[in-house]
CSV table of C-alpha atoms and ligand atoms in Angstrom, one decimal:
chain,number,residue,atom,x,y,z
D,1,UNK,CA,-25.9,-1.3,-33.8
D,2,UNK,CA,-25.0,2.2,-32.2
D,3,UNK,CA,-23.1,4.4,-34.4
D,4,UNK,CA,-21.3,5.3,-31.6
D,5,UNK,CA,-19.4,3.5,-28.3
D,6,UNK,CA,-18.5,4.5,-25.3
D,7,UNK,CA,-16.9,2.5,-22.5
D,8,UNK,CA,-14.2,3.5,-19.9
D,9,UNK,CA,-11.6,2.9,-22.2
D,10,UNK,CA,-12.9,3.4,-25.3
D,11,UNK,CA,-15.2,6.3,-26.9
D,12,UNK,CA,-15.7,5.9,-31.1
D,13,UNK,CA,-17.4,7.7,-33.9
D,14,UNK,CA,-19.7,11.2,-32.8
D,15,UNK,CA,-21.5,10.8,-29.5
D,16,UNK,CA,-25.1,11.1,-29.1
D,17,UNK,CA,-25.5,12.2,-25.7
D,18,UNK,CA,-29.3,12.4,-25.6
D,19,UNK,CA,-29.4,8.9,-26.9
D,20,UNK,CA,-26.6,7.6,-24.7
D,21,UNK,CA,-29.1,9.0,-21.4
D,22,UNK,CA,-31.2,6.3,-23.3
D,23,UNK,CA,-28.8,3.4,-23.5
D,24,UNK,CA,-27.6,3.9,-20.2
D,25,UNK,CA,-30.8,4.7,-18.0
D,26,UNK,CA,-29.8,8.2,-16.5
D,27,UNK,CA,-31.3,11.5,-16.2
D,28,UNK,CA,-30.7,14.6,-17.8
D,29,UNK,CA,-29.7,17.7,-15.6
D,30,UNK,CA,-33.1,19.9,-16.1
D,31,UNK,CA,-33.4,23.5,-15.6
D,32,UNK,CA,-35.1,22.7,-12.6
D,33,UNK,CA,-32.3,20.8,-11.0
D,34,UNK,CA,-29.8,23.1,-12.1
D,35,UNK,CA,-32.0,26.3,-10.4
D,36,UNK,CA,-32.5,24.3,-6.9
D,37,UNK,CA,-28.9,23.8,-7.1
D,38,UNK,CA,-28.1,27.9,-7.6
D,39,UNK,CA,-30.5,28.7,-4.6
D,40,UNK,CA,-28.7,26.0,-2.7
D,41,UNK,CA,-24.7,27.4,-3.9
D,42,UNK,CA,-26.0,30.8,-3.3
D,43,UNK,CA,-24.7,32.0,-6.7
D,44,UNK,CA,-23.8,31.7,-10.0
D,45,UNK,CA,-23.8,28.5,-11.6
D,46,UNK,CA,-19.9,27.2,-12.8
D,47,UNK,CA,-20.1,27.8,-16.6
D,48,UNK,CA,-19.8,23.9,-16.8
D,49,UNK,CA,-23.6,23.5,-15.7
D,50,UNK,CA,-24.5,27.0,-17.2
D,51,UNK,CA,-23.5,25.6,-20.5
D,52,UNK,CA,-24.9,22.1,-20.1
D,53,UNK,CA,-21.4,20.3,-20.0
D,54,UNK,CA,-22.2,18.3,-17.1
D,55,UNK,CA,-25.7,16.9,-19.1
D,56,UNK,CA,-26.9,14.1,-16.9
D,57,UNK,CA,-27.0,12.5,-13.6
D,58,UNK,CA,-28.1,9.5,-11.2
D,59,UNK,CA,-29.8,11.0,-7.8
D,60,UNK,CA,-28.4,14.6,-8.2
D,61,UNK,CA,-31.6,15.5,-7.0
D,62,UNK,CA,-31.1,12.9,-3.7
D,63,UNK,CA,-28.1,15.3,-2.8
D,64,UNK,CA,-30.0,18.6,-3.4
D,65,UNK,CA,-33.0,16.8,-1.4
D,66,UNK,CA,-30.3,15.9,1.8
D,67,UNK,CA,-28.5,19.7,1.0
D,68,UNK,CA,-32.4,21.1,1.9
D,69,UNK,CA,-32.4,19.1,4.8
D,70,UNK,CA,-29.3,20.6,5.8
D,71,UNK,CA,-27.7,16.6,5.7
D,72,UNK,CA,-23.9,17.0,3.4
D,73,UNK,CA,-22.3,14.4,1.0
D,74,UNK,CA,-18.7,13.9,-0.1
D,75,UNK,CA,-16.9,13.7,-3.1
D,76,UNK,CA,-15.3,11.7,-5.1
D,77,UNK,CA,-13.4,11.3,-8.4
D,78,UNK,CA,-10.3,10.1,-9.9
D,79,UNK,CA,-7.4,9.9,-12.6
D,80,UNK,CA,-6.1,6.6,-14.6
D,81,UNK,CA,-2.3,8.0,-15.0
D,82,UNK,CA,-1.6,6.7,-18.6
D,83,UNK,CA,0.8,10.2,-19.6
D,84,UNK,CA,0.3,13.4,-19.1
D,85,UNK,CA,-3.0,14.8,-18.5
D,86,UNK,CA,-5.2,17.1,-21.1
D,87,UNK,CA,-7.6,19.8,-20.8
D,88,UNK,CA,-10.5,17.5,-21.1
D,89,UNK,CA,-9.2,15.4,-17.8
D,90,UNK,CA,-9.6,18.6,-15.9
D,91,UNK,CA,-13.2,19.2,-16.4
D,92,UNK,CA,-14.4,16.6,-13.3
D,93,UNK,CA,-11.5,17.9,-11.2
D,94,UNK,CA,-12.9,21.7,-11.9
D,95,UNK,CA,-16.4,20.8,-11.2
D,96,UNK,CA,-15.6,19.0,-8.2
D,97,UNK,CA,-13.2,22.3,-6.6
D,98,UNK,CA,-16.3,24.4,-7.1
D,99,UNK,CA,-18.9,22.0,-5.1
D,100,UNK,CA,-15.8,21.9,-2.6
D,101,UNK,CA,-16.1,25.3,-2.6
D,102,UNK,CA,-19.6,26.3,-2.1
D,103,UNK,CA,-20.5,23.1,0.3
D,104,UNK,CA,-17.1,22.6,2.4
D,105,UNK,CA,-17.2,18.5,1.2
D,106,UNK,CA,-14.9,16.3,1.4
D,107,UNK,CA,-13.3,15.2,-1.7
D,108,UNK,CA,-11.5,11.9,-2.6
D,109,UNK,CA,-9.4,12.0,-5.9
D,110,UNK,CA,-8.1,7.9,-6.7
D,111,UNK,CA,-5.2,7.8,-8.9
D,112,UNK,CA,-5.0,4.3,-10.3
D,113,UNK,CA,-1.8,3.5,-11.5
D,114,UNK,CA,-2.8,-0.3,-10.5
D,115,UNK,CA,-5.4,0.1,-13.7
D,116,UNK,CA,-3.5,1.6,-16.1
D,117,UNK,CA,-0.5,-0.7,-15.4
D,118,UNK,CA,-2.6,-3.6,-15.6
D,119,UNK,CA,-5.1,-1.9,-19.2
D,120,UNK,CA,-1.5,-0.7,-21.1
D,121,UNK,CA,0.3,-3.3,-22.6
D,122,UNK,CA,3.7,-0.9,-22.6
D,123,UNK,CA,2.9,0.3,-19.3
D,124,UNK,CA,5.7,-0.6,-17.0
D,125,UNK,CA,4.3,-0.1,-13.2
D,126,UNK,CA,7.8,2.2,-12.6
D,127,UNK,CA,6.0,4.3,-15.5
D,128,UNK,CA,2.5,4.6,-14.1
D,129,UNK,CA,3.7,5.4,-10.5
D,130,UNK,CA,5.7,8.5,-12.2
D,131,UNK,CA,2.9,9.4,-14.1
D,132,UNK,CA,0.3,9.1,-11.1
D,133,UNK,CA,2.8,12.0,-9.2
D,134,UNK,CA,3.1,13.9,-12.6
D,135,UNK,CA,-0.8,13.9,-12.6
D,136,UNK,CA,-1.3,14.8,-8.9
D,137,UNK,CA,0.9,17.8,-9.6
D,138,UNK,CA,-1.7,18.8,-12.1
D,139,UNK,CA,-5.2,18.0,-9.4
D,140,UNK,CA,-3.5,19.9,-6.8
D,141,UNK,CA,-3.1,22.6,-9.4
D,142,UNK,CA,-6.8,23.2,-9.9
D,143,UNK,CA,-6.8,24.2,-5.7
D,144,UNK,CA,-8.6,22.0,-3.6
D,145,UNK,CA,-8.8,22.8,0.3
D,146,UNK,CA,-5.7,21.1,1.7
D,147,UNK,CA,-7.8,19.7,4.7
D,148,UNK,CA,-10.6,18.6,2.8
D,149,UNK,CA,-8.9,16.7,0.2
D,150,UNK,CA,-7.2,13.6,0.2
D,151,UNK,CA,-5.6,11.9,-2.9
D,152,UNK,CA,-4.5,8.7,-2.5
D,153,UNK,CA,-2.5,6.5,-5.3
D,154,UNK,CA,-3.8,3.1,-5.4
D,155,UNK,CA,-0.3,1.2,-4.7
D,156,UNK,CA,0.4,2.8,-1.6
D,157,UNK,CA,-3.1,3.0,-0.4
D,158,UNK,CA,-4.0,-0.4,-1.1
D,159,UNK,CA,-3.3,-2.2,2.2
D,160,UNK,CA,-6.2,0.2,3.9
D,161,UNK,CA,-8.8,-0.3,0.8
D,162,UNK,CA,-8.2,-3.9,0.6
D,163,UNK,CA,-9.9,-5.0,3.0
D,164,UNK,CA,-13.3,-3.2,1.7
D,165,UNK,CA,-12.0,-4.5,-2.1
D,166,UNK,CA,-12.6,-8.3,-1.4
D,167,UNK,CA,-15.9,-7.5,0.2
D,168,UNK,CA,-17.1,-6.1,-2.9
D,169,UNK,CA,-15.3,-8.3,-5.2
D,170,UNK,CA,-17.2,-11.3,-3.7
D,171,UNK,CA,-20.7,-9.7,-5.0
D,172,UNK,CA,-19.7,-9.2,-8.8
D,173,UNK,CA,-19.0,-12.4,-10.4
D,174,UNK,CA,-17.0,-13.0,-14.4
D,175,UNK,CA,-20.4,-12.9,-16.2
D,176,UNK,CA,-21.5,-9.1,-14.6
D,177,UNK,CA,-17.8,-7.0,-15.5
D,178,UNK,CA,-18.0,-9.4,-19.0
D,179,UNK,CA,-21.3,-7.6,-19.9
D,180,UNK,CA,-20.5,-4.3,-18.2
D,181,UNK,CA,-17.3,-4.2,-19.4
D,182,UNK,CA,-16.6,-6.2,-22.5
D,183,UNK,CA,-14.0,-8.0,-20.5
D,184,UNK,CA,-13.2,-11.8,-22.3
D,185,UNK,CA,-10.9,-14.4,-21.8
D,186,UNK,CA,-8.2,-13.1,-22.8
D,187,UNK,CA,-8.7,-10.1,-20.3
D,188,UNK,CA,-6.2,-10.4,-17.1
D,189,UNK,CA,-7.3,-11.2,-13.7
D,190,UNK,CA,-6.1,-8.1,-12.5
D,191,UNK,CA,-8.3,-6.1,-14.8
D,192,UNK,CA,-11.0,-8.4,-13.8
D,193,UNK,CA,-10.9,-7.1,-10.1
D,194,UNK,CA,-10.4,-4.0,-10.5
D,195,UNK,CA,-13.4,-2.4,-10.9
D,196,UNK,CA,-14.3,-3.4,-7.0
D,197,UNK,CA,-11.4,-1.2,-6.3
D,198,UNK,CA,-12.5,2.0,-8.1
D,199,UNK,CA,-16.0,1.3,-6.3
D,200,UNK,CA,-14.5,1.6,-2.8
D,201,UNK,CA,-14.0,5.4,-2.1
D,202,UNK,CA,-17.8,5.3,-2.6
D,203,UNK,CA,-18.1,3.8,0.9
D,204,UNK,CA,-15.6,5.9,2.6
D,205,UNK,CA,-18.0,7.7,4.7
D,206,UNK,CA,-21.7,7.1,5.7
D,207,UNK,CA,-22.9,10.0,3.8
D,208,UNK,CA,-24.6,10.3,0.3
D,209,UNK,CA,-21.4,10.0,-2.4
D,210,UNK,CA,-21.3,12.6,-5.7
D,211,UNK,CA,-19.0,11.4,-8.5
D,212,UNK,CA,-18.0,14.3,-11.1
D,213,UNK,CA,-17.2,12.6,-14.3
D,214,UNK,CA,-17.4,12.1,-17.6
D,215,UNK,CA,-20.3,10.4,-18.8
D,216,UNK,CA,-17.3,7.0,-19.4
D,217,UNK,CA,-17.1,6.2,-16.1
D,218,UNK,CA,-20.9,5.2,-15.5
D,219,UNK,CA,-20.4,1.5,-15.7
D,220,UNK,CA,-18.9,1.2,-12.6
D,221,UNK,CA,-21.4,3.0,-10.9
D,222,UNK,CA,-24.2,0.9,-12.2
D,223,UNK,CA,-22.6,-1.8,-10.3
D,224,UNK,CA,-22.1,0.2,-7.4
D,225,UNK,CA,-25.9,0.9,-6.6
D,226,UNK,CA,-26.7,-2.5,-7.3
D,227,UNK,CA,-24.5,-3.3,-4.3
D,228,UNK,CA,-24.1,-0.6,-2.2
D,229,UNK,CA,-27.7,-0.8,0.1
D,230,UNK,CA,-26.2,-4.9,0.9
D,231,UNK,CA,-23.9,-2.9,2.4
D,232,UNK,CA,-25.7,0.0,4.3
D,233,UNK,CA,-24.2,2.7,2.3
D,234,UNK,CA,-26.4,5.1,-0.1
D,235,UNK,CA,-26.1,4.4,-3.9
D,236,UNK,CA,-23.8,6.9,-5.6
D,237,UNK,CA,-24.5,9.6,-7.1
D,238,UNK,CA,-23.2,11.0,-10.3
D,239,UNK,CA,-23.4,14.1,-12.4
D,240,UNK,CA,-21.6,12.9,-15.8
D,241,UNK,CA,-19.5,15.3,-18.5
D,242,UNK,CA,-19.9,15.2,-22.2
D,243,UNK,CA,-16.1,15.1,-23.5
D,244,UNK,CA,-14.2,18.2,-24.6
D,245,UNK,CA,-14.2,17.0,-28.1
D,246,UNK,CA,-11.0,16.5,-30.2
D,247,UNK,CA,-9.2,19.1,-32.0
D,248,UNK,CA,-9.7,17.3,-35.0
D,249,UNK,CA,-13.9,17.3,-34.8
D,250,UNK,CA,-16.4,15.5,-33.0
D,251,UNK,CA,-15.5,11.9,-33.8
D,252,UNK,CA,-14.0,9.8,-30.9
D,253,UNK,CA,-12.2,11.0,-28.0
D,254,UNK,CA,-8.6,12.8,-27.3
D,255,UNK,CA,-6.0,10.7,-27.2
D,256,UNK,CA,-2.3,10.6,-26.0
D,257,UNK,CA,-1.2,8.5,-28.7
D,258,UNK,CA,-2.7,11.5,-31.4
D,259,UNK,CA,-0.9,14.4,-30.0
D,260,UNK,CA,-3.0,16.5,-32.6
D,261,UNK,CA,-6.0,16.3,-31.0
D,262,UNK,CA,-5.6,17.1,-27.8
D,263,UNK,CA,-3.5,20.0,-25.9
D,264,UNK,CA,-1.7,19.0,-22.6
D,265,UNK,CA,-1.0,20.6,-19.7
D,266,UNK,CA,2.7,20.5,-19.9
D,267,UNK,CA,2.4,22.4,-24.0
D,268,UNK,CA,4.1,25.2,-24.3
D,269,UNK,CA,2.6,28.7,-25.9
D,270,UNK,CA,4.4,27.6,-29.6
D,271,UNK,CA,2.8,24.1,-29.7
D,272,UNK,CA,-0.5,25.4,-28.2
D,273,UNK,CA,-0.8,27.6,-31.7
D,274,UNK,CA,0.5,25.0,-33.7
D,275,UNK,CA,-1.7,22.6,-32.8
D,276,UNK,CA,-5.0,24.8,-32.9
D,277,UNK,CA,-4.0,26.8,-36.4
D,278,UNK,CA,-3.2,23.6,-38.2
D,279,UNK,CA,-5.6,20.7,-36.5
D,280,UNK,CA,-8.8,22.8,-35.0
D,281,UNK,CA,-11.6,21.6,-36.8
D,282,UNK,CA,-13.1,24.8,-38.5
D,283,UNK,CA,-16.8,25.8,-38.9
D,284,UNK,CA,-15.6,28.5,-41.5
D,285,UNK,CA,-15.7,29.0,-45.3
D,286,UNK,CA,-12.6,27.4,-47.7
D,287,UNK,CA,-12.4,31.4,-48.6
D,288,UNK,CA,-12.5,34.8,-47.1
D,289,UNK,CA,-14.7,35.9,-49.2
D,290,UNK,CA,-17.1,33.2,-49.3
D,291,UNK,CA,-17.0,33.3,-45.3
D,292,UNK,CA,-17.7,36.8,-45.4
D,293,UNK,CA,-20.7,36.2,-47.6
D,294,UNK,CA,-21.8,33.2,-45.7
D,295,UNK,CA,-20.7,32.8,-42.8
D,296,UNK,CA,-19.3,30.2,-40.3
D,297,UNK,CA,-20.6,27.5,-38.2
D,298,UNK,CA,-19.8,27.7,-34.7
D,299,UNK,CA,-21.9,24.4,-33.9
D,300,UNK,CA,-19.2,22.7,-35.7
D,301,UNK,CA,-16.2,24.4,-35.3
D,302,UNK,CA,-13.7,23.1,-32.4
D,303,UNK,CA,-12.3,26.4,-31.1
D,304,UNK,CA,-15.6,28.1,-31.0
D,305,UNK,CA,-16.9,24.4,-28.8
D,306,UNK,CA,-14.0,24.9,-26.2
D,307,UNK,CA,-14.6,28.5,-25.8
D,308,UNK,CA,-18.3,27.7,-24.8
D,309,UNK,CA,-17.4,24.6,-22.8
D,310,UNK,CA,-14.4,26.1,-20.8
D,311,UNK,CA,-12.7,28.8,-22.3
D,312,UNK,CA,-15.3,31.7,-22.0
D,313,UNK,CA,-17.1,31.8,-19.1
D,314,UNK,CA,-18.7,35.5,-19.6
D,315,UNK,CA,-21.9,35.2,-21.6
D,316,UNK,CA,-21.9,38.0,-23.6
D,317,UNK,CA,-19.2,38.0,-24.8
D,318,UNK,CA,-19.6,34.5,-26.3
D,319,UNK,CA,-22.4,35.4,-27.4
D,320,UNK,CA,-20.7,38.5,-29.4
D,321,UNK,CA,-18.1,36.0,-31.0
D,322,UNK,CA,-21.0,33.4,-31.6
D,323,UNK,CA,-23.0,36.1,-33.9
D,324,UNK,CA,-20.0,37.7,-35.2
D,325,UNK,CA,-18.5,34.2,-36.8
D,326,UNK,CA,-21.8,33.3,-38.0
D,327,UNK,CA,-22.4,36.2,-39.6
D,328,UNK,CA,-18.8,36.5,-41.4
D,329,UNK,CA,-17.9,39.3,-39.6
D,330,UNK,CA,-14.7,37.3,-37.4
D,331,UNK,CA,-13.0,34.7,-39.9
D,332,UNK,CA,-11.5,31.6,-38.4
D,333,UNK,CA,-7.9,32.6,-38.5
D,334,UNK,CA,-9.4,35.6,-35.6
D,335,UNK,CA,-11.4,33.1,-33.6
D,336,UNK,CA,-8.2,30.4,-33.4
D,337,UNK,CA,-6.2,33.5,-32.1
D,338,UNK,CA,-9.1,34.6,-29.5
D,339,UNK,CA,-8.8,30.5,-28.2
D,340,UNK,CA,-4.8,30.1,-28.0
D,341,UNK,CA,-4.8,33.3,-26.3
D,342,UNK,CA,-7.3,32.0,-23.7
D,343,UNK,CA,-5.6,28.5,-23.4
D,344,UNK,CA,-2.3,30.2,-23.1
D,345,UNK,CA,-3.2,32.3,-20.2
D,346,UNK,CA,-4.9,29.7,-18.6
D,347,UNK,CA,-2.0,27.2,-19.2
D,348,UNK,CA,0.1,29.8,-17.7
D,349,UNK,CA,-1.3,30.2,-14.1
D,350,UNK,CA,-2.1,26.2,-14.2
D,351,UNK,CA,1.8,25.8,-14.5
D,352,UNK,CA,2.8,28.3,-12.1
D,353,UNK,CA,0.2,26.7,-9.6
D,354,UNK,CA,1.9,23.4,-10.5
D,355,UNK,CA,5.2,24.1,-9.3
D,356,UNK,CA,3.9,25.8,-6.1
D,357,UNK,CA,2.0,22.3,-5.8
D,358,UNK,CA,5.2,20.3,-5.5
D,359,UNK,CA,6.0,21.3,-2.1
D,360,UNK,CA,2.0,20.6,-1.5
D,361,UNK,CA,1.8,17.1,-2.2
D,362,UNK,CA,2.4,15.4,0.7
D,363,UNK,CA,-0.1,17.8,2.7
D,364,UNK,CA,-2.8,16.4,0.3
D,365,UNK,CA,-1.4,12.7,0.5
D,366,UNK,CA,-0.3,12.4,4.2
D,367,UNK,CA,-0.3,15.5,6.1
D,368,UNK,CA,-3.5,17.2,5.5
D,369,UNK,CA,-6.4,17.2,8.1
D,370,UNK,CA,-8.3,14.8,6.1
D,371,UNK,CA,-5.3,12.6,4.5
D,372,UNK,CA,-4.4,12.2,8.0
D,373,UNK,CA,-7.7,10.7,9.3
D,374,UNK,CA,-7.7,8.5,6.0
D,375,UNK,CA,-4.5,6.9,6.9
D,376,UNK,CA,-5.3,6.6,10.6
D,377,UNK,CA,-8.6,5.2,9.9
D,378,UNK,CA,-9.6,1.6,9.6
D,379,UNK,CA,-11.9,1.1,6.6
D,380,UNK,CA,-14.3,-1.3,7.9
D,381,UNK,CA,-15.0,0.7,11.1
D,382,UNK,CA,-17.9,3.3,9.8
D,383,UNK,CA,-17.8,5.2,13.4
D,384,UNK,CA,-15.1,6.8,12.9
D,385,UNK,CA,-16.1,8.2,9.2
D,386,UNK,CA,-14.1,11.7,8.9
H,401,TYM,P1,-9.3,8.8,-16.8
H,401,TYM,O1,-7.9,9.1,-16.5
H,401,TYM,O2,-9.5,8.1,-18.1
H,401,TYM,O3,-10.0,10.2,-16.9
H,401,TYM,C1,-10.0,11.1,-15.8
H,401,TYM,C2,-11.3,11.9,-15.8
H,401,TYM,O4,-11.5,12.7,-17.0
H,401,TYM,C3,-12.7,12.4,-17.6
H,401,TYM,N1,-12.4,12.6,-19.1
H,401,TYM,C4,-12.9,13.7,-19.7
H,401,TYM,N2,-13.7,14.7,-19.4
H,401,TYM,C5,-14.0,15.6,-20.3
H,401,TYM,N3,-13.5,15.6,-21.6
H,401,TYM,C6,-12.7,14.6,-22.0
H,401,TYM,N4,-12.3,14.5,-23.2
H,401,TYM,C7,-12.4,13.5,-21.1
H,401,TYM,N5,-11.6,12.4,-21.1
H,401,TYM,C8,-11.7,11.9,-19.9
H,401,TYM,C9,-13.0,10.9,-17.2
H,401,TYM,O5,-14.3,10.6,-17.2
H,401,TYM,C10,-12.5,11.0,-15.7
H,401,TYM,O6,-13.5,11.6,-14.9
H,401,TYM,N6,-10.7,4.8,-14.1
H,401,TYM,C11,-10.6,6.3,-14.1
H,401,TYM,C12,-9.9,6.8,-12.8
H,401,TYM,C13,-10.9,6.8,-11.7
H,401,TYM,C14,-12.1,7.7,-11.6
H,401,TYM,C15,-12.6,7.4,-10.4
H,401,TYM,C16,-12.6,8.6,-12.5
H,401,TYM,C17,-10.9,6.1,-10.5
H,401,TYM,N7,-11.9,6.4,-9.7
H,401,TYM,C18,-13.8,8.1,-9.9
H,401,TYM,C19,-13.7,9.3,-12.1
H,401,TYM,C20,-14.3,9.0,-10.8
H,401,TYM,C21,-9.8,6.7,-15.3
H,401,TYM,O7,-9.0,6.0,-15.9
H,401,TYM,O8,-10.0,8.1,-15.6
């Protein structure tokens, strides 16, 4: 037995990402990859691949292969609207602005308020649609291209996918999502069929597919390139995120239902220090003076972890704070201050952008040049790809 789980819906105990490249047959991003990639963007790496966030992969190198040849691919990734959304839910949605970005792709951002209605128990489907708009406040936020994008929630879009949906339903029988999944008899038969629908947007255009995700979302994709050539589309391609770990340490994953270890979107500059002073797992000594003498750990300590993952994207000075806590010099009490001022400004401009995005949202679900097409478009027809 693993000491550790991850599924879609599910992460427990302290993740071992080398070993879970292991468990579930992917690549790790090498330094090689990662410099093709910089010639190819024609300049600096986001810190999120600098840093090794983004850690593995299926057929990243396919897409820097058809980017040589001068061939594109499109994007793809996606939001379960449970509640509000965390910092950790962002880091797909900031990856896949920045290949936007430097490529011009399309991107396609699914919000499934079918799934979660269907996985929560509580979750009335009045509840999930509200929370799919809340959420899509917070992906137009991060500032895709208006007439690239499309995000699509999947009860309204549905009548368009559906077609494509029982196509690929009809290939994956009980016994595959029970072993991909952990699904069992007591699982409902809309759960069961959903997984063709999150597989869809990976046909939505003739070209190779790149999915920005964390590393829990794999499964599906697994199923995906087992299908996909039946159908003449590529297999996907993924690059997969380790998680922005809890507040609270390395164990298990940020949840809604433990506001204490994760900070929202919607906190406000109060709870942001509340939460980080009292809950941020600390690499430091149980004195000042015994810190001072020995030091701290930033491999174990929380706020020194989001700085590296998110919060501080200029090297040097990371690498000033790094030595400065390990040698005694900065105390935990300074380094928490350093991160809720760096969350705070960011959480700042992210909720000004938010508001802005309200009178945005139906360029990115209807009006936009892309969104347009998409709901023009017939599915099955691949002629008339975007
Ligand atoms: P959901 O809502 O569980 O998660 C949204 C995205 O956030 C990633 N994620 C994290 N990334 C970094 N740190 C964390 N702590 C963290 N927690 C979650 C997830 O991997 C995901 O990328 N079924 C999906 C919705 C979906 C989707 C997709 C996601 C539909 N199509 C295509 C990715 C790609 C879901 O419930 O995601």
């Amino acid at each position: 037995m693993e000491e550790f789980t991850v599924t879609p819906w599910e992460v427990k105990g302290r993740v071992d990402y080398e070993k879970l490249i292991k468990i579930f047959g992917t690549e790790a991003i090498t330094r090689d990859l990662l410099e093709r990639l910089e010639r190819l963007a024609g300049g600096e790496l986001h810190v999120l691949l600098r840093r090794g966030v983004f850690f593995s992969h299926r057929d990243f190198d396919k897409i820097l292969d058809d980017l040589e040849k001068g061939k594109g691919f499109f994007l793809y990734t996606g939001r379960g609207p449970s509640g509000p959304m965390h910092i950790g839910h962002l880091i797909p949605f900031i990856l896949t602005k920045w290949f936007q970005d430097r490529f011009r792709a399309n991107v396609y951002i699914m919000i499934t308020d079918d799934e979660k209605f269907l996985d929560e128990e509580k979750m009335s489907l009045e509840e999930a649609r509200h929370w799919a708009f809340e959420n899509t406040l917070d992906i137009i936020a991060v500032g895709f291209d208006p007439d690239r994008t499309f995000i699509f929630h999947d009860t309204e879009y549905i009548g368009k996918m559906y077609p494509l949906a029982i196509k690929i339903a009809k290939k994956i029988n009980y016994n595959l999502v029970r072993a991909v999944f952990g699904f069992t008899g007591s699982t409902n038969i809309g759960l069961l069929f959903y997984p063709a629908l999150q597989i869809v947007p990976t046909f939505f255009e003739k070209k190779r597919c790149l999915i920005p995700a964390a590393i829990d979302q794999d499964p599906y994709w697994r199923i995906q390139r087992d299908l996909a050539e039946s159908f003449g589309y590529y297999k996907v391609a993924a690059i997969h995120s380790k998680f922005l770990p809890p507040l609270t340490g390395f164990e298990g994953k940020m949840s809604s239902s433990k506001p204490e270890t994760a900070i929202f979107l919607t906190d406000d500059p109060k709870t942001v220090r509340t939460k980080i002073m009292k809950y941020a797992f600390s690499g430091g000594q149980p004195t000042i003076e015994l810190h001072r003498k020995l030091g701290g750990n930033p491999d174990i300590d929380i706020s020194f972890q989001w700085l590296k993952m998110l919060f501080e994207p200029d090297d040097r000075r990371l690498k000033e704070i790094e030595d400065s806590y390990r040698s005694g010099a900065m105390l935990t009490g300074e380094l928490k201050e350093y991160l809720i001022d760096k969350i705070n400004r960011f959480l700042e401009e992210h909720r000004e952008r938010r508001e802005k995005a309200r009178e945005m949202i139906h360029v990115y679900m209807r009006e936009g040049k892309l969104a347009r097409a998409m709901w023009e478009r017939d599915l099955l027809d691949t002629n008339t790809d975007p």
